[in-house]
PDB file of C-alpha atoms in Angstrom:
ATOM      1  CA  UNK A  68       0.000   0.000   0.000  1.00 69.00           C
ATOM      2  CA  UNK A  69       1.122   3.203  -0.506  1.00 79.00           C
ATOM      3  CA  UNK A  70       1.150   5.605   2.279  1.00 83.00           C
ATOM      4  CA  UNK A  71       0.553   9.581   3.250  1.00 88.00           C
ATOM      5  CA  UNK A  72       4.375  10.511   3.385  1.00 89.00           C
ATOM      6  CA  UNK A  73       5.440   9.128   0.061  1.00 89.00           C
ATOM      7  CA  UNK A  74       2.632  10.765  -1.613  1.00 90.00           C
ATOM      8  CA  UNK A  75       3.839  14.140   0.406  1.00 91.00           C
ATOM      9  CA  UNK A  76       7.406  13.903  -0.731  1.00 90.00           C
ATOM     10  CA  UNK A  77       6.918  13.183  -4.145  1.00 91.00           C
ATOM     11  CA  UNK A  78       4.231  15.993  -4.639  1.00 91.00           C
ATOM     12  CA  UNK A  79       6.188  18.583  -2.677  1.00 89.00           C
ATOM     13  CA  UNK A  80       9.124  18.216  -5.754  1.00 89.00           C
ATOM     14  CA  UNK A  81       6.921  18.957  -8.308  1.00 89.00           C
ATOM     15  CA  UNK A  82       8.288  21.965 -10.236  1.00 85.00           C
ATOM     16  CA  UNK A  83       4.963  24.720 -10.704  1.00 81.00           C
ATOM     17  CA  UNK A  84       7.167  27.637 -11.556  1.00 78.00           C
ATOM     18  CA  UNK A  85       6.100  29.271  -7.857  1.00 78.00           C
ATOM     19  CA  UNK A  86       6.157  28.446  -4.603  1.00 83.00           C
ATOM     20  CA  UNK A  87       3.611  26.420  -3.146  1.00 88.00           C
ATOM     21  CA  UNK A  88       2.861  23.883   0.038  1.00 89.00           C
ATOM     22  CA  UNK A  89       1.587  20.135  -0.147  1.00 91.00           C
ATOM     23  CA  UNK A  90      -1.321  21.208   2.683  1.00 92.00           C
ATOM     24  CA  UNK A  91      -2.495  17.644   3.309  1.00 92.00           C
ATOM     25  CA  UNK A  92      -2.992  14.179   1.513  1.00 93.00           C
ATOM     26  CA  UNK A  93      -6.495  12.762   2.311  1.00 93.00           C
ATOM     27  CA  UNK A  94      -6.792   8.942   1.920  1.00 90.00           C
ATOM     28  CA  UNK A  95      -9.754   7.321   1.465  1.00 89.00           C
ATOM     29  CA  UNK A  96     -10.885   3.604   0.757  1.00 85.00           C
ATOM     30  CA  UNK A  97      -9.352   1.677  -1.897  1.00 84.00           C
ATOM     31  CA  UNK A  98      -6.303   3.691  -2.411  1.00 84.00           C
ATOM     32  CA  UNK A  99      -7.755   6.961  -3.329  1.00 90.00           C
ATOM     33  CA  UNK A 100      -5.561   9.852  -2.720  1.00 92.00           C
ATOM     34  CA  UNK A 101      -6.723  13.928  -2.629  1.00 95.00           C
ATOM     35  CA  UNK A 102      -3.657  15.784  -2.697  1.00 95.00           C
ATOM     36  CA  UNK A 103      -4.256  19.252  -1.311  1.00 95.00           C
ATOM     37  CA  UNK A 104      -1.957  22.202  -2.567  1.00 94.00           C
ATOM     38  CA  UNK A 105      -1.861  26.226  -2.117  1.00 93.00           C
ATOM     39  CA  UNK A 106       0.406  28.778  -3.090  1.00 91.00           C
ATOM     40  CA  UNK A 107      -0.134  32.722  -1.882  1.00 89.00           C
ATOM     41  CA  UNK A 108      -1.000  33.384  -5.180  1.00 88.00           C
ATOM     42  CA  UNK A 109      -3.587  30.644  -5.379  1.00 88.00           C
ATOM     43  CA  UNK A 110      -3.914  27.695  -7.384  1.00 92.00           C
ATOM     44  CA  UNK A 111      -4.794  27.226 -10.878  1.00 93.00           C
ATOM     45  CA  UNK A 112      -6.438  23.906 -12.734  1.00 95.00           C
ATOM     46  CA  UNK A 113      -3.307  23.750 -14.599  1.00 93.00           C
ATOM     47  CA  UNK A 114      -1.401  23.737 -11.177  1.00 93.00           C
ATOM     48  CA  UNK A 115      -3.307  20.546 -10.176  1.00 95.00           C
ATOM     49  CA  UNK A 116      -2.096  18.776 -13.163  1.00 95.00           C
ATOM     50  CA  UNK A 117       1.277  19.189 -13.142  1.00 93.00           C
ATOM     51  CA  UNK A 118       1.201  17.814  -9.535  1.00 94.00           C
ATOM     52  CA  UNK A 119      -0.900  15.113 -10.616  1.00 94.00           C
ATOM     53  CA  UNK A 120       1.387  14.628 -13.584  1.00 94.00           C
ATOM     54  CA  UNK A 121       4.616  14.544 -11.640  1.00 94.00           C
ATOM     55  CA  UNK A 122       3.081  12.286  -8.906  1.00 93.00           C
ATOM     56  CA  UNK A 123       2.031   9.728 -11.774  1.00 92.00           C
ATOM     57  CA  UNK A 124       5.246   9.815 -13.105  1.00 92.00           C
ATOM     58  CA  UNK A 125       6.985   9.210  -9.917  1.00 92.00           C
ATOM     59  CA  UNK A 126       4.788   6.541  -7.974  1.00 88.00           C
ATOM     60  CA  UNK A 127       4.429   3.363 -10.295  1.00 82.00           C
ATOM     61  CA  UNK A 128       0.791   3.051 -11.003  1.00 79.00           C
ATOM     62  CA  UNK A 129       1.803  -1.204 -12.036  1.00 79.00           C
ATOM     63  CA  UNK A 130       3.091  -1.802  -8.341  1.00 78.00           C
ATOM     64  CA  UNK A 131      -0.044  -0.820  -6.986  1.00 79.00           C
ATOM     65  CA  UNK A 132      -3.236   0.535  -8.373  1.00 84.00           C
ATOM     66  CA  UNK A 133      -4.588   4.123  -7.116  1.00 87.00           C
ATOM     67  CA  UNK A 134      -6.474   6.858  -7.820  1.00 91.00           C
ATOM     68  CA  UNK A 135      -5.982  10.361  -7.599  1.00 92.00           C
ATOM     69  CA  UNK A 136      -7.120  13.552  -7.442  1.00 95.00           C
ATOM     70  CA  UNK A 137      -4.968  16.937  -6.424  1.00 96.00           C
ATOM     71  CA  UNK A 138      -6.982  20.239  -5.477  1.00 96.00           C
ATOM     72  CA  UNK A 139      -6.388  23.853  -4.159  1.00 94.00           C
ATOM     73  CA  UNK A 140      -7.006  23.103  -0.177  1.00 91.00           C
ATOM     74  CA  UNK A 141     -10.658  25.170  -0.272  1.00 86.00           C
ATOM     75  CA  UNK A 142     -12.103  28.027   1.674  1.00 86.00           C
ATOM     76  CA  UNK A 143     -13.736  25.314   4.522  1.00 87.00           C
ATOM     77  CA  UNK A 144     -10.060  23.263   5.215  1.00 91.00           C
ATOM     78  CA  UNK A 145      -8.185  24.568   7.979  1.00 95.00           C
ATOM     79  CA  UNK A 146      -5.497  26.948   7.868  1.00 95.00           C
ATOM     80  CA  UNK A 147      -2.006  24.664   8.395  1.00 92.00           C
ATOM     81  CA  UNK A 148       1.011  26.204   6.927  1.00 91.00           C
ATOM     82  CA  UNK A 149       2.725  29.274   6.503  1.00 91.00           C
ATOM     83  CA  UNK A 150       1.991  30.465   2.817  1.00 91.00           C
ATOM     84  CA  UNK A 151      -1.809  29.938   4.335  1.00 93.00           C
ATOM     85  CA  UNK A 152      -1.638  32.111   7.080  1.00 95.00           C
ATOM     86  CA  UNK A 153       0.277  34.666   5.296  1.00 94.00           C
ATOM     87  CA  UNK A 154      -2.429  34.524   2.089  1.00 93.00           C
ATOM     88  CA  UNK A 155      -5.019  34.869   4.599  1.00 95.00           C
ATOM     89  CA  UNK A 156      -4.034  38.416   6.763  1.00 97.00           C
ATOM     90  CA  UNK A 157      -6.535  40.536   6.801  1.00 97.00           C
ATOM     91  CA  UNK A 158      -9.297  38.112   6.802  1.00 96.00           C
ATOM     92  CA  UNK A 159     -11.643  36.830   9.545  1.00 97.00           C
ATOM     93  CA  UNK A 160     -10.893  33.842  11.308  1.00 98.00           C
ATOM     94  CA  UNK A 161     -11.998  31.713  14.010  1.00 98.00           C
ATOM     95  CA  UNK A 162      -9.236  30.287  16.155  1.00 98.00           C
ATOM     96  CA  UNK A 163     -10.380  26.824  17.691  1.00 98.00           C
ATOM     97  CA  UNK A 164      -8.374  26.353  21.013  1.00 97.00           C
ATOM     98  CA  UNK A 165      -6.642  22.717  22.398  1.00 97.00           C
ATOM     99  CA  UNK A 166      -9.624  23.238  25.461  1.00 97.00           C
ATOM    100  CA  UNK A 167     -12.173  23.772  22.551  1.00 96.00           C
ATOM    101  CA  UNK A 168     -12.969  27.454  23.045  1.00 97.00           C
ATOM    102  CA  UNK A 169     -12.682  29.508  20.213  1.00 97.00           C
ATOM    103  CA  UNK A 170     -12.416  33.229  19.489  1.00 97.00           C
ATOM    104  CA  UNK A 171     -13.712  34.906  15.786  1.00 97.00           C
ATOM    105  CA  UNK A 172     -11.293  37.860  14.913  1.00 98.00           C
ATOM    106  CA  UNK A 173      -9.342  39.035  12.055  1.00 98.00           C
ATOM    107  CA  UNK A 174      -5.581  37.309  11.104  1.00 98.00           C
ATOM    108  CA  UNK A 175      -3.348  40.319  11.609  1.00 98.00           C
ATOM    109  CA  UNK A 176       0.024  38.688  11.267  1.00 97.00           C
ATOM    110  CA  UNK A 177       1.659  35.890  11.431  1.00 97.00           C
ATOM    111  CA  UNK A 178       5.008  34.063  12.694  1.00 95.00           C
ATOM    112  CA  UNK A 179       6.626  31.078  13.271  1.00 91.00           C
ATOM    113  CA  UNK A 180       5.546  30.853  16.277  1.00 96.00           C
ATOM    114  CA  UNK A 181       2.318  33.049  16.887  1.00 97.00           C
ATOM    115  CA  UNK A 182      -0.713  34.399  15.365  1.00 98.00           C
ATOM    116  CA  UNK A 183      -1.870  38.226  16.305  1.00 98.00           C
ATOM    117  CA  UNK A 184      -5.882  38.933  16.062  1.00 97.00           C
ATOM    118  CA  UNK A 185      -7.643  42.036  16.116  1.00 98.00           C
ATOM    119  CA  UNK A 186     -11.259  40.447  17.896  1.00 97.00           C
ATOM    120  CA  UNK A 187     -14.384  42.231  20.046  1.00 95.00           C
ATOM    121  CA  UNK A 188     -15.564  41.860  23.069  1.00 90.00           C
ATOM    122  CA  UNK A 189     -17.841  42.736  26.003  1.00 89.00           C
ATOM    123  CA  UNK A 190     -16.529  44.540  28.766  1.00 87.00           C
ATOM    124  CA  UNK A 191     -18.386  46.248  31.973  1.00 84.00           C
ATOM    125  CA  UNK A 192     -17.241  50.049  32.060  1.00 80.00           C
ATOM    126  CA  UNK A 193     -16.209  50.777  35.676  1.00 79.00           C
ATOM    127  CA  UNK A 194     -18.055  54.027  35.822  1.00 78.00           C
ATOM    128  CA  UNK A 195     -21.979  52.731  34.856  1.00 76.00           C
ATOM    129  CA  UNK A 196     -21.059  48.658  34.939  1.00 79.00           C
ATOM    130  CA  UNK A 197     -22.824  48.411  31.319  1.00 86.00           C
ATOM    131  CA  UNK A 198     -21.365  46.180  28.712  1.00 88.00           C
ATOM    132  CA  UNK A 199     -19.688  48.312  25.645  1.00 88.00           C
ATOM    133  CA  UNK A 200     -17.993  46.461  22.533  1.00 90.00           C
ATOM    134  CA  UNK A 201     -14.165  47.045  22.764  1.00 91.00           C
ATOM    135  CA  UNK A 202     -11.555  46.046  20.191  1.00 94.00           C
ATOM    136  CA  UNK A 203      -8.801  43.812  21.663  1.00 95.00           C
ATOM    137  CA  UNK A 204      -5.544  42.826  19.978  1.00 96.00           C
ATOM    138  CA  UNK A 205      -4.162  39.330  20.942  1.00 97.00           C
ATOM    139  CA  UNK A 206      -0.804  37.106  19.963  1.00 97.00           C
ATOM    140  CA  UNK A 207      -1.864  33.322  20.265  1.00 97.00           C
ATOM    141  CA  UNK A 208       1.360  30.973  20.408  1.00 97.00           C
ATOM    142  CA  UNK A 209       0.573  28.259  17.497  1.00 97.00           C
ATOM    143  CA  UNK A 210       0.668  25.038  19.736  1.00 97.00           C
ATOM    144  CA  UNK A 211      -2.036  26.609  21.967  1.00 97.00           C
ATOM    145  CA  UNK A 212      -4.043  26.085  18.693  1.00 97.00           C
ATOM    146  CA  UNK A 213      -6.030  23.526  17.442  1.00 97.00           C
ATOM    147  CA  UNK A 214      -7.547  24.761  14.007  1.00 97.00           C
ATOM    148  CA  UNK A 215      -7.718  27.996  12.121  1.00 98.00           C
ATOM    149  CA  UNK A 216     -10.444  28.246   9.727  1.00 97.00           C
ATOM    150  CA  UNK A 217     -11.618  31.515   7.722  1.00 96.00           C
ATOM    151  CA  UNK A 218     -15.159  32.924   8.254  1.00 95.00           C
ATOM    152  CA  UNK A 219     -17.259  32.630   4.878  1.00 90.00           C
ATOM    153  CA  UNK A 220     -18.938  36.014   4.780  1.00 84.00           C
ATOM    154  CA  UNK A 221     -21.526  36.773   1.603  1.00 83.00           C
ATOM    155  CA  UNK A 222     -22.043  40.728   2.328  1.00 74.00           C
TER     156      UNK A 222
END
């Protein structure tokens, strides 16, 4: 069988003409493989080939029998690698925490070790204890986080 980190290798050396990032390699049932890519230009059709060309070319379809299909990761998928985070500043995100609290804010910048978010929140005012919407900047350290994902907005 072939497995997840020979698929990654080979399809991380295909040449595009740009840089790009192997996001994730989905296998289902039967050997089916969805290769996800992204660049911080985007993706094009013709992008997906060439990875599915080179990936043909380099993992002997006579050993074993698979199928394949290689896509732009999606709008929905996560945000896992560098490229994506930097594509994606300015945008809202929710940040899903390791205790499974989240936060909804927008990606401000990135590093290798951080994210910063621009979010708002409630806060009592000491003077009449009402709630009042305040904008809060915060730096969340990457392993504190489980999932980034953008917010789909249609406005």
């Amino acid at each position: 069988m072939i497995d997840k980190n020979k698929i990654l290798k080979v399809a991380a050396n295909a040449d595009l003409g740009k840089e790009y990032v192997v996001v994730d390699v989905e296998i289902k049932p039967i050997n089916n493989f969805i290769v996800f890519i992204d660049s911080i230009n985007g993706i094009t059709i013709g992008d997906c080939v060439k990875v599915s060309r080179f990936i043909e070319k380099n993992i002997n379809r006579y050993e074993e029998d698979y199928d394949l299909s290689v896509s732009s990761t999606g709008i929905d998928k996560p945000l896992t690698s560098k490229i994506q985070f930097i594509k994606n500043i300015g945008k809202t995100v929710e940040v899903l925490f390791n205790d499974n609290k989240s936060i909804i804010g927008k990606l401000n910048a990135y590093n290798k070790n951080s994210i910063t978010l621009t979010y708002t929140a409630k806060e009592k005012t000491t003077e009449t204890k009402k709630n009042v919407l305040v904008t809060k900047d915060v730096e969340i350290e990457l392993n504190k986080i489980k999932s980034v994902t953008i917010i789909i907005s249609f406005k």
